[in-house]
Amino acid sequence: HFSQRLHQWRLWPIAQLYQNWCDRAHPVGTPLSVSLEEGVITGTFAGLGEDGSLRLALPDGTIRPIYAGDVSLIAER
């Protein structure tokens, strides 16, 4: 599967890859935590940025792009 996806990544327009990813991702608004070097932050999934970053909506309403980190789903209670 990796070989096939790599081939698609090299040939397909970025918009098609983005849409394919979004079709399979958790929905916007899904609670997430992200472990970064400076600690853990929480928020909700706000889609992907044009640069491929994960967009994390923080509790104060700002959107923080995440370029690297350990992302986990937060179980809703």
Coordinates of C-alpha atoms in Angstrom, one line a residue, residues 1 18 24 33 36 43 48 77:
H1 CA 0.0 0.0 0.0
Y18 CA -6.1 16.3 0.6
R24 CA -11.0 9.1 5.9
S33 CA -4.4 16.2 22.6
L36 CA 5.0 18.6 22.0
G43 CA -8.2 21.3 21.4
L48 CA -5.5 20.5 7.6
R77 CA -17.2 11.0 28.5

